[in-house]
Short mmCIF file of C-alpha atoms in Angstrom, two decimals:
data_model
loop_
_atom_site.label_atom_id
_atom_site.label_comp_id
_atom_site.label_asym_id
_atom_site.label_seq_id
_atom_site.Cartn_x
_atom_site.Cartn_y
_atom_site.Cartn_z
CA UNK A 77 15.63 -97.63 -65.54
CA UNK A 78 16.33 -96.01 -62.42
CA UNK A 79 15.90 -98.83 -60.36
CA UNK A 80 18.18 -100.67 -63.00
CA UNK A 81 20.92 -98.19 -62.57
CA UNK A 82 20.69 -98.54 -57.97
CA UNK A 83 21.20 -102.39 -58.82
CA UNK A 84 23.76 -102.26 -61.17
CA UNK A 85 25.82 -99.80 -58.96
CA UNK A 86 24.98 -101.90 -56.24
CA UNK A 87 26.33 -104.90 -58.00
CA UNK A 88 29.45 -103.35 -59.20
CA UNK A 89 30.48 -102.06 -55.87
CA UNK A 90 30.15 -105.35 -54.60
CA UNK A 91 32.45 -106.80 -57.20
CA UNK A 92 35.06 -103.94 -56.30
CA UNK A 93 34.52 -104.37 -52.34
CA UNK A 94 35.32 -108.47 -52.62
CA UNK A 95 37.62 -107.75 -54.87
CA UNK A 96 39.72 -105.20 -52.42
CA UNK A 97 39.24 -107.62 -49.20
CA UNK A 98 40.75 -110.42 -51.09
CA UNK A 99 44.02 -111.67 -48.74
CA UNK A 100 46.77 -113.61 -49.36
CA UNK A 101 49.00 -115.89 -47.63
CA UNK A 102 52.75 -115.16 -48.71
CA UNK A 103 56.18 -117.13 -47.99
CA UNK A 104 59.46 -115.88 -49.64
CA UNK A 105 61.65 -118.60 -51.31
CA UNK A 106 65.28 -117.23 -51.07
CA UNK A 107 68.96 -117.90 -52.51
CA UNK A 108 72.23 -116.73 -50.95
CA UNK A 109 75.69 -117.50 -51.81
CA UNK A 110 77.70 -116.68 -48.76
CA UNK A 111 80.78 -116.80 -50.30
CA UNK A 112 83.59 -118.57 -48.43
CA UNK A 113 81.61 -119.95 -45.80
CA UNK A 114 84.80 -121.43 -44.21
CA UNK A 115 85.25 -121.99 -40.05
CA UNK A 116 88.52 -120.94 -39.06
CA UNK A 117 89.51 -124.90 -38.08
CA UNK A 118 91.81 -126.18 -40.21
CA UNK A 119 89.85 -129.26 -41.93
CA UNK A 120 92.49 -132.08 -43.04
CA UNK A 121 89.84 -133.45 -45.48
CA UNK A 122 89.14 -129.83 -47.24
CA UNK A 123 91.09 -127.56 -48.91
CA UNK A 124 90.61 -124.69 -46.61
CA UNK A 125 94.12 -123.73 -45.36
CA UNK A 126 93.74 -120.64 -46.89
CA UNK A 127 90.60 -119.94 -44.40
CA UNK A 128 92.43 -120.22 -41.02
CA UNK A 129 94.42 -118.16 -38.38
CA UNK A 130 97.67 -119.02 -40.58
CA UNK A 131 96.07 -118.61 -44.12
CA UNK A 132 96.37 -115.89 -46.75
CA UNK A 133 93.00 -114.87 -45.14
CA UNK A 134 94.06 -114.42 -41.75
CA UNK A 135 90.70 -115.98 -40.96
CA UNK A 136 89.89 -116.30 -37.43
CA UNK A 137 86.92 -117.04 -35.09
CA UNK A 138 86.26 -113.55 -34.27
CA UNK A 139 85.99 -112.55 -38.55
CA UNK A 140 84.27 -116.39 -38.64
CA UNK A 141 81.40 -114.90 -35.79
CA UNK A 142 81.51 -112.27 -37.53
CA UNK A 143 80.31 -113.54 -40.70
CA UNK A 144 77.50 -115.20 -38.87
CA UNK A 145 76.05 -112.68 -37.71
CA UNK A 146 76.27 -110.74 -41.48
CA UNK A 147 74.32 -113.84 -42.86
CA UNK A 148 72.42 -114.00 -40.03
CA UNK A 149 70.89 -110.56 -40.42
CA UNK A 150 70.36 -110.77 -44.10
CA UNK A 151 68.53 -113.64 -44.32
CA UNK A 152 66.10 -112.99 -41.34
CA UNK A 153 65.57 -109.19 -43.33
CA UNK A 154 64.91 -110.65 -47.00
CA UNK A 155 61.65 -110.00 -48.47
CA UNK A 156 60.76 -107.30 -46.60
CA UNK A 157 58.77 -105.14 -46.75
CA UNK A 158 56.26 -107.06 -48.48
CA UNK A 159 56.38 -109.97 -46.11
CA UNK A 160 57.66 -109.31 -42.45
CA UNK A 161 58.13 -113.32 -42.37
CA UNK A 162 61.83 -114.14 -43.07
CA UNK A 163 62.35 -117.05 -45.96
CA UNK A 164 60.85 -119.95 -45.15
CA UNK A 165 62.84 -121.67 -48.34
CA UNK A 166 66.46 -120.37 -48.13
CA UNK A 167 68.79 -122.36 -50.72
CA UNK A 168 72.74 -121.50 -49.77
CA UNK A 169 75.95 -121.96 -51.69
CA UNK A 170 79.74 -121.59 -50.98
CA UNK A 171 79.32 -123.52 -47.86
CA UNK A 172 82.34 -125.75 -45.77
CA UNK A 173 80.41 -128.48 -44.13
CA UNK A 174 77.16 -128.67 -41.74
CA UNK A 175 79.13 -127.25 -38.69
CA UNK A 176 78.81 -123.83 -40.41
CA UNK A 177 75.23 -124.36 -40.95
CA UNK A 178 74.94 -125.43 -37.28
CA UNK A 179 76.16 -122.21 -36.59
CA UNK A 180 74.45 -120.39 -38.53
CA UNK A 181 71.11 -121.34 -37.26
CA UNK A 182 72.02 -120.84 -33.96
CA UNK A 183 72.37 -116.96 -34.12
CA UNK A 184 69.77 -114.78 -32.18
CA UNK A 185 68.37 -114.08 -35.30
CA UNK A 186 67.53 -116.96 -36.74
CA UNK A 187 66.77 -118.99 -34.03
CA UNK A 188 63.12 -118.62 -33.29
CA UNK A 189 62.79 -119.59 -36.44
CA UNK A 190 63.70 -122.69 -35.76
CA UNK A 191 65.28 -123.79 -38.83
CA UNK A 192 66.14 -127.04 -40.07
CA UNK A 193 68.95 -128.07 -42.36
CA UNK A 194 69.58 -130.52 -45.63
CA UNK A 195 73.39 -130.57 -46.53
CA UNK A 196 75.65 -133.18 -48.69
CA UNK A 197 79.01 -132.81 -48.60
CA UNK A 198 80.06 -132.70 -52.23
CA UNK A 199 83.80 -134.09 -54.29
CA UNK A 200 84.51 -129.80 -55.11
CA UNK A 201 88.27 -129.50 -54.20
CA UNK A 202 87.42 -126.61 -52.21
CA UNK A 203 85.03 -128.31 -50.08
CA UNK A 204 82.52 -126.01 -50.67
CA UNK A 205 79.12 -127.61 -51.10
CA UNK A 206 74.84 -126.03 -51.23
CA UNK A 207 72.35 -126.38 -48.58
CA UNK A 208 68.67 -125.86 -47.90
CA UNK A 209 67.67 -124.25 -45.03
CA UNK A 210 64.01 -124.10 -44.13
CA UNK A 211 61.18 -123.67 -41.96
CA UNK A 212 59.89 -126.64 -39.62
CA UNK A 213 56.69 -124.38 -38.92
CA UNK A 214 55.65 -124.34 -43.39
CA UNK A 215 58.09 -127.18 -44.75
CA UNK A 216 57.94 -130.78 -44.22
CA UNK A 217 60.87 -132.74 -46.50
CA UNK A 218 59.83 -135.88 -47.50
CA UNK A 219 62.94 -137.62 -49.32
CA UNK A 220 66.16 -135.68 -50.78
CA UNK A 221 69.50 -136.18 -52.66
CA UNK A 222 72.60 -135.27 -54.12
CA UNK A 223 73.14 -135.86 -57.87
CA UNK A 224 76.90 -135.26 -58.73
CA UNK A 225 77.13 -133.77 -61.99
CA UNK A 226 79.80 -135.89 -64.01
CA UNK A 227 82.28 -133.48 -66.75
CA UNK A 228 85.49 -133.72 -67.87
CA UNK A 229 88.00 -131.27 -68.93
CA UNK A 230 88.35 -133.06 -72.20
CA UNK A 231 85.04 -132.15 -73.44
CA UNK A 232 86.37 -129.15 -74.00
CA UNK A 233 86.20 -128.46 -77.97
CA UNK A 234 89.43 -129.25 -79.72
CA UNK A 235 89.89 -125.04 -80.93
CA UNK A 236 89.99 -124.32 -77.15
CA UNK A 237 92.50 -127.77 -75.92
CA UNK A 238 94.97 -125.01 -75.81
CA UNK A 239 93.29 -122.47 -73.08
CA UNK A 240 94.09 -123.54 -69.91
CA UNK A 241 91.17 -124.15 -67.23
CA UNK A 242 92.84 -123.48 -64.07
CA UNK A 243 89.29 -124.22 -62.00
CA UNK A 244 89.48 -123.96 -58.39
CA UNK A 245 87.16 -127.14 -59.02
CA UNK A 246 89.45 -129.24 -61.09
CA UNK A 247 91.03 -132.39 -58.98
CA UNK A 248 94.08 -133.95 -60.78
CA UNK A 249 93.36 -137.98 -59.72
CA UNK A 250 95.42 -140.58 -61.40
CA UNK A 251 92.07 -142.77 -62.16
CA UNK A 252 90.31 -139.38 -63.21
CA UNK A 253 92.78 -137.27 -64.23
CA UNK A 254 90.29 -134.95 -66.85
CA UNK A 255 87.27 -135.16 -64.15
CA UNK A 256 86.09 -131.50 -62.89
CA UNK A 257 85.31 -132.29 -58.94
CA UNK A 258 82.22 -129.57 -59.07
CA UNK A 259 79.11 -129.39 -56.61
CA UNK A 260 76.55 -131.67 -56.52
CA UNK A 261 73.03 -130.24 -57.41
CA UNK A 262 70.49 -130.85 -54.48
CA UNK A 263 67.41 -132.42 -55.02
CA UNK A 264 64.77 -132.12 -51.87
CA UNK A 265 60.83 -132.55 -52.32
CA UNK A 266 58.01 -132.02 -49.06
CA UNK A 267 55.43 -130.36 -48.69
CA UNK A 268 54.84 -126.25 -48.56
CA UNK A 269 52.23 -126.60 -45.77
CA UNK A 270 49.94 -129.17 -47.57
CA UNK A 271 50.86 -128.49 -50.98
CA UNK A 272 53.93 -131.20 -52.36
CA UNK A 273 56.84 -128.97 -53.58
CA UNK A 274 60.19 -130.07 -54.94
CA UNK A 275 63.37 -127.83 -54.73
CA UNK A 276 67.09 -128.14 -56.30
CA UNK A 277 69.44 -125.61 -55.12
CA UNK A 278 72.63 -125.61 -57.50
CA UNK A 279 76.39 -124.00 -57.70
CA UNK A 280 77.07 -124.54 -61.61
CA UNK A 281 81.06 -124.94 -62.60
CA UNK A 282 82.69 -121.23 -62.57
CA UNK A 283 84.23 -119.23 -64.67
CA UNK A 284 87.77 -119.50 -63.99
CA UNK A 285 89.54 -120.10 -66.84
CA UNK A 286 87.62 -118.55 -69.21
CA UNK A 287 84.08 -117.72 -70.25
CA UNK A 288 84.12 -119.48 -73.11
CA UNK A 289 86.43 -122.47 -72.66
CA UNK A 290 84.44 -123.33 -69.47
CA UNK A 291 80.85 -122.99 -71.09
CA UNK A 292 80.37 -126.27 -72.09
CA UNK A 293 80.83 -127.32 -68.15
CA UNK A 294 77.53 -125.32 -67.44
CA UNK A 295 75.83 -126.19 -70.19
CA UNK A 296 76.18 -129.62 -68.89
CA UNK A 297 75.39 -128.54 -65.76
CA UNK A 298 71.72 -127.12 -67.12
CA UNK A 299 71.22 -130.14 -69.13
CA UNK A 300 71.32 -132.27 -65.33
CA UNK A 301 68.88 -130.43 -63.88
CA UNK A 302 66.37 -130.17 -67.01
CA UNK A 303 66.88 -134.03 -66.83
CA UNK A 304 66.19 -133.85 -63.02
CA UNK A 305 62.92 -131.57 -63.77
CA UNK A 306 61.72 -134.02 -66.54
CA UNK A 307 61.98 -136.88 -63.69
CA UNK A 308 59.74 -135.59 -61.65
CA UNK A 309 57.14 -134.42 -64.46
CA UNK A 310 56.97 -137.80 -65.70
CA UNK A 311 55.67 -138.79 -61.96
CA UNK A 312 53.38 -135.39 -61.81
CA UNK A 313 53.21 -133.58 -64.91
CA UNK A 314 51.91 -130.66 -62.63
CA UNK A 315 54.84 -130.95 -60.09
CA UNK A 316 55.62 -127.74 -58.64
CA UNK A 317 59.32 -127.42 -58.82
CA UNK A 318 62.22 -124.56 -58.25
CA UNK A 319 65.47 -124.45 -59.22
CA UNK A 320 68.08 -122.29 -57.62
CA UNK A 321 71.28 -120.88 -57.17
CA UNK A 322 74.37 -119.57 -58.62
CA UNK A 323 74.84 -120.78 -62.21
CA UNK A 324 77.32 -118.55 -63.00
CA UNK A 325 76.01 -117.59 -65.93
CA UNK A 326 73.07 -115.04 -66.77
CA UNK A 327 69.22 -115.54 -67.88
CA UNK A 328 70.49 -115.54 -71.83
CA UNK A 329 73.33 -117.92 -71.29
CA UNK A 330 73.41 -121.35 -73.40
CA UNK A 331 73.23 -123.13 -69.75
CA UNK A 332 70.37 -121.50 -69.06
CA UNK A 333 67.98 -121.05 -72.12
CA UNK A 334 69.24 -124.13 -74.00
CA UNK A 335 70.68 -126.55 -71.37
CA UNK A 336 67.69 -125.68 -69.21
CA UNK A 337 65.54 -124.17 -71.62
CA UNK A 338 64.10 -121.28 -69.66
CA UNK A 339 61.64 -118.59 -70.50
CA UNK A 340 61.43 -115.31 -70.38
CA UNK A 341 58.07 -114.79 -70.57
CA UNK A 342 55.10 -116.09 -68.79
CA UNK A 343 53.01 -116.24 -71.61
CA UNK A 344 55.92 -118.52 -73.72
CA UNK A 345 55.92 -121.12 -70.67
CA UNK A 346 54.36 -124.20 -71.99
CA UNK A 347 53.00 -126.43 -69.99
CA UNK A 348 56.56 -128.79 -69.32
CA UNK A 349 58.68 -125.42 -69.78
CA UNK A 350 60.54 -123.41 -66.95
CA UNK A 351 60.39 -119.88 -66.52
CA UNK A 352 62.87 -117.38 -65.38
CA UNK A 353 61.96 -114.39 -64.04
CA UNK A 354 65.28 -112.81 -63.45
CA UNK A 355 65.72 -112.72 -67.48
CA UNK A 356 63.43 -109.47 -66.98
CA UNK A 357 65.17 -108.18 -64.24
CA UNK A 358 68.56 -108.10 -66.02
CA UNK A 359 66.55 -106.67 -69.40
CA UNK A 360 66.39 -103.70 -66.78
CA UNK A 361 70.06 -103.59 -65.62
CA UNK A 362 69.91 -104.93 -61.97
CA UNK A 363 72.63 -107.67 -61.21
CA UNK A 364 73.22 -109.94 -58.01
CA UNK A 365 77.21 -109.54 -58.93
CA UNK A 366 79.35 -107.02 -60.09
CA UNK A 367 82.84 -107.45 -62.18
CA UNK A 368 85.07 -105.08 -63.94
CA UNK A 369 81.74 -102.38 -63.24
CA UNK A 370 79.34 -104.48 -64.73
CA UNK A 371 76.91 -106.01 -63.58
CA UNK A 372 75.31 -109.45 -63.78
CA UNK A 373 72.86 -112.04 -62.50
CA UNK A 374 74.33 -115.43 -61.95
CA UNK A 375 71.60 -116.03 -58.96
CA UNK A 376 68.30 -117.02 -59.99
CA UNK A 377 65.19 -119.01 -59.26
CA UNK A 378 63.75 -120.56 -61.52
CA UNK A 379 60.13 -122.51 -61.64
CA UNK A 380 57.87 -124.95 -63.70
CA UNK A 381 55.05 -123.49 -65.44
CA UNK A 382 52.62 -125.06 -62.59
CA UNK A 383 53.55 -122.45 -60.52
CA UNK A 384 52.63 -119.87 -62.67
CA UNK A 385 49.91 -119.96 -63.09
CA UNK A 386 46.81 -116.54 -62.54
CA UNK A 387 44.64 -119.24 -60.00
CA UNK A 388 45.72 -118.51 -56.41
CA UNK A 389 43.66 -121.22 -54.49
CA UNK A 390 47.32 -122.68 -54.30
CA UNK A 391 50.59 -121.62 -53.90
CA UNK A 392 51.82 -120.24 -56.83
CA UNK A 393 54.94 -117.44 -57.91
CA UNK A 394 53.73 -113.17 -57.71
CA UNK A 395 57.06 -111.81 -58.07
CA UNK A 396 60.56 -112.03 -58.13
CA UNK A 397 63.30 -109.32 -56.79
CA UNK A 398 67.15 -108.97 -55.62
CA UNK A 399 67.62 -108.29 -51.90
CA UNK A 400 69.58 -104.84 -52.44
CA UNK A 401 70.35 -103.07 -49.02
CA UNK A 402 72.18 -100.25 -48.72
CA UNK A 403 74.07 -101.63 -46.07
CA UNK A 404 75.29 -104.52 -48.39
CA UNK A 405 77.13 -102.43 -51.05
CA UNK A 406 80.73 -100.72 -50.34
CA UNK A 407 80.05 -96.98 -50.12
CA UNK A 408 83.93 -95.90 -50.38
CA UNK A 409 86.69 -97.43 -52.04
CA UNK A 410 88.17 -99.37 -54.83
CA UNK A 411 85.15 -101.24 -55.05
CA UNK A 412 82.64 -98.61 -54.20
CA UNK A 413 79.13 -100.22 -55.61
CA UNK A 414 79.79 -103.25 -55.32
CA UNK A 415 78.86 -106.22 -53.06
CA UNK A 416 80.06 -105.85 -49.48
CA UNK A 417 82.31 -108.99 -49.41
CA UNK A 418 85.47 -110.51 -47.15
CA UNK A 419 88.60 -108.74 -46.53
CA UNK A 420 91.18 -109.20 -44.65
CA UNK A 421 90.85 -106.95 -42.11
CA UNK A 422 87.23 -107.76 -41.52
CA UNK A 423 84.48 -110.17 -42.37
CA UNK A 424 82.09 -108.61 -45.09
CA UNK A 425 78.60 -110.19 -46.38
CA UNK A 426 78.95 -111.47 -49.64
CA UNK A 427 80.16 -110.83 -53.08
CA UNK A 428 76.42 -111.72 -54.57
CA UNK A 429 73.55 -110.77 -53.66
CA UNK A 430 70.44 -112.80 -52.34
CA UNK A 431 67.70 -113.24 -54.89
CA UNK A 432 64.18 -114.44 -54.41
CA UNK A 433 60.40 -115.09 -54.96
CA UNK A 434 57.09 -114.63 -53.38
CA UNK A 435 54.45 -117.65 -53.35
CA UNK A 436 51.54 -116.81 -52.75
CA UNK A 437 47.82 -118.58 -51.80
CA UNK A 438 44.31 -116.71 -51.25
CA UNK A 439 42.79 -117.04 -48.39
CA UNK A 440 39.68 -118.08 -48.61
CA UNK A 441 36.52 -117.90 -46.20
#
């Protein structure tokens, strides 16, 4: 019995000891919307007269710089501490055109990192468009695309004809004229070192106008990209796939648990199903943007069930969080709490915040 005893403690401290030196490989997978990522040129193709030297804005190339560097900093520091590598997935929104992107890359910061860039310019009437950034050194792209999501201001339920969607994304056209000009979601697949992952980074139709007389827009909008998702399961039904960016709308949001059908909860993911972590995030009051003191989170990332999965000999999601620094809240003011954005006297950060996810892989011997 004795002897018994020595080998099962013997046995059990070897179970705790490999247990304890297990390591992981981790890469973050992030989402920003810069808001108003304008130059200060005037752009005769865009409608971004409003961003330049002569503009309500009073936007020049000192405030553009500016802003730079704010992005710059944020998105070289997210997912820390955890992982002292910055994002090697960074999805971005509210962007002008590749120039900015261009510029972006090039900033002290992020330039070691040697980032490269996948940008469409999309029909929005702002000329705002989404962007993946990403890592040369852990992502390889293999094919990518824009798919324009096609609405219409008449699909708008008869009861609500009368409300009036004044949508910075609505383009009067004579051919078109009940078309809503909105972003394009981005479709990009490579590989995550030599695992194949696919990616769509999205800016859903906003708000403006109305919650409720715009909601069939972004339900629309999460209908798309379930159809893109079910695409690429029908060519892998164990594609690893992520969905991101600023749906303006929140984890319990017809867009999002009916257009998209996401879960909640890991267990309730199905094997075809999506999950959203963020739903659990906002069940505990954080938000990525506040309005009229309330909070929300209209920036998420979402993923297929293959990625979650409790096997780590591949790449698959740990945890999700919101990038909160103090330095990106105002800490005086009008707006005290909230998101450090644009004014006109100086270039802020943004009026969301970055969200994102850890991947992880075991290393094994």
């Amino acid at each position: 019995m004795r002897s018994f005893r020595i080998f099962l403690m013997v046995v059990l401290f070897s179970i705790q000891t490999q247990s304890q030196s297990k390591k992981y490989k981790i890469h973050t997978v992030a989402f920003y919307n810069f808001e108003n990522l304008y130059d200060a040129v005037d752009d005769v193709f865009t409608n971004d007269d409003e961003w330049t030297p002569n503009g309500a804005q009073h936007w020049t190339t000192e405030k553009y710089h500016q802003k730079l560097n704010n992005l710059a900093r944020v998105l070289f520091e997210i997912g820390t501490p955890e992982n002292s590598n910055a994002p090697i997935l960074i999805g971005g929104a509210e962007i002008e055109n590749r120039d900015v992107l261009e510029d972006l890359i090039k900033e002290p910061k992020l330039q070691p990192l040697d980032l490269g860039i996948i940008h469409f310019d999309s029909p929005d009437k702002r000329g705002i468009d989404v962007a993946l950034l990403y890592q040369k050194k852990y992502f390889r792209p293999t094919s990518y695309s824009n798919i324009p999501l096609i609405i219409y201001k008449k699909e708008i339920p008869k009861k609500e004809e009368e409300t009036e969607v004044l949508d910075e994304e609505i383009e009067v056209k004579r051919e078109d004229k009940n078309r809503v000009f909105t972003r394009d979601q981005l479709l990009v697949s490579g590989f995550l070192e030599d695992e194949e992952i696919h990616i769509i980074v999205n800016h859903w139709p906003s708000r403006s106008g109305g919650e409720k007389a715009t909601s069939l827009f972004r339900e629309a909008a999460g209908k798309l990209n379930r159809k893109i998702i079910d695409s690429l399961q029908q060519i892998n039904p164990r594609a690893k796939i992520l969905t991101m960016g600023d749906f303006n709308d929140g984890p319990l949001n017809k867009s999002i648990k009916v257009g998209l059908g996401a879960k909640g909860v890991k267990a309730e993911a199905a094997e075809f199903d999506v999950f959203n972590p963020f739903e659990e995030l906002e069940s505990k009051g954080f938000g990525t943007i506040a309005y009229r003191d309330s909070w929300n989170i209209f920036d998420q990332i979402i993923m297929t069930a293959s990625l979650v999965k409790s096997d780590f000999s591949t790449f698959n999601f740990w945890k999700a969080g919101i990038f909160n620094q103090p330095y990106l809240i105002q800490n005086s003011g009008q707006y005290k709490g909230y998101p450090l954005r644009n004014t006109l006297a100086e270039a802020g950060f943004s009026d969301h915040l970055p969200v994102y996810v850890y991947l992880i892989k075991e290393i094994l011997r």
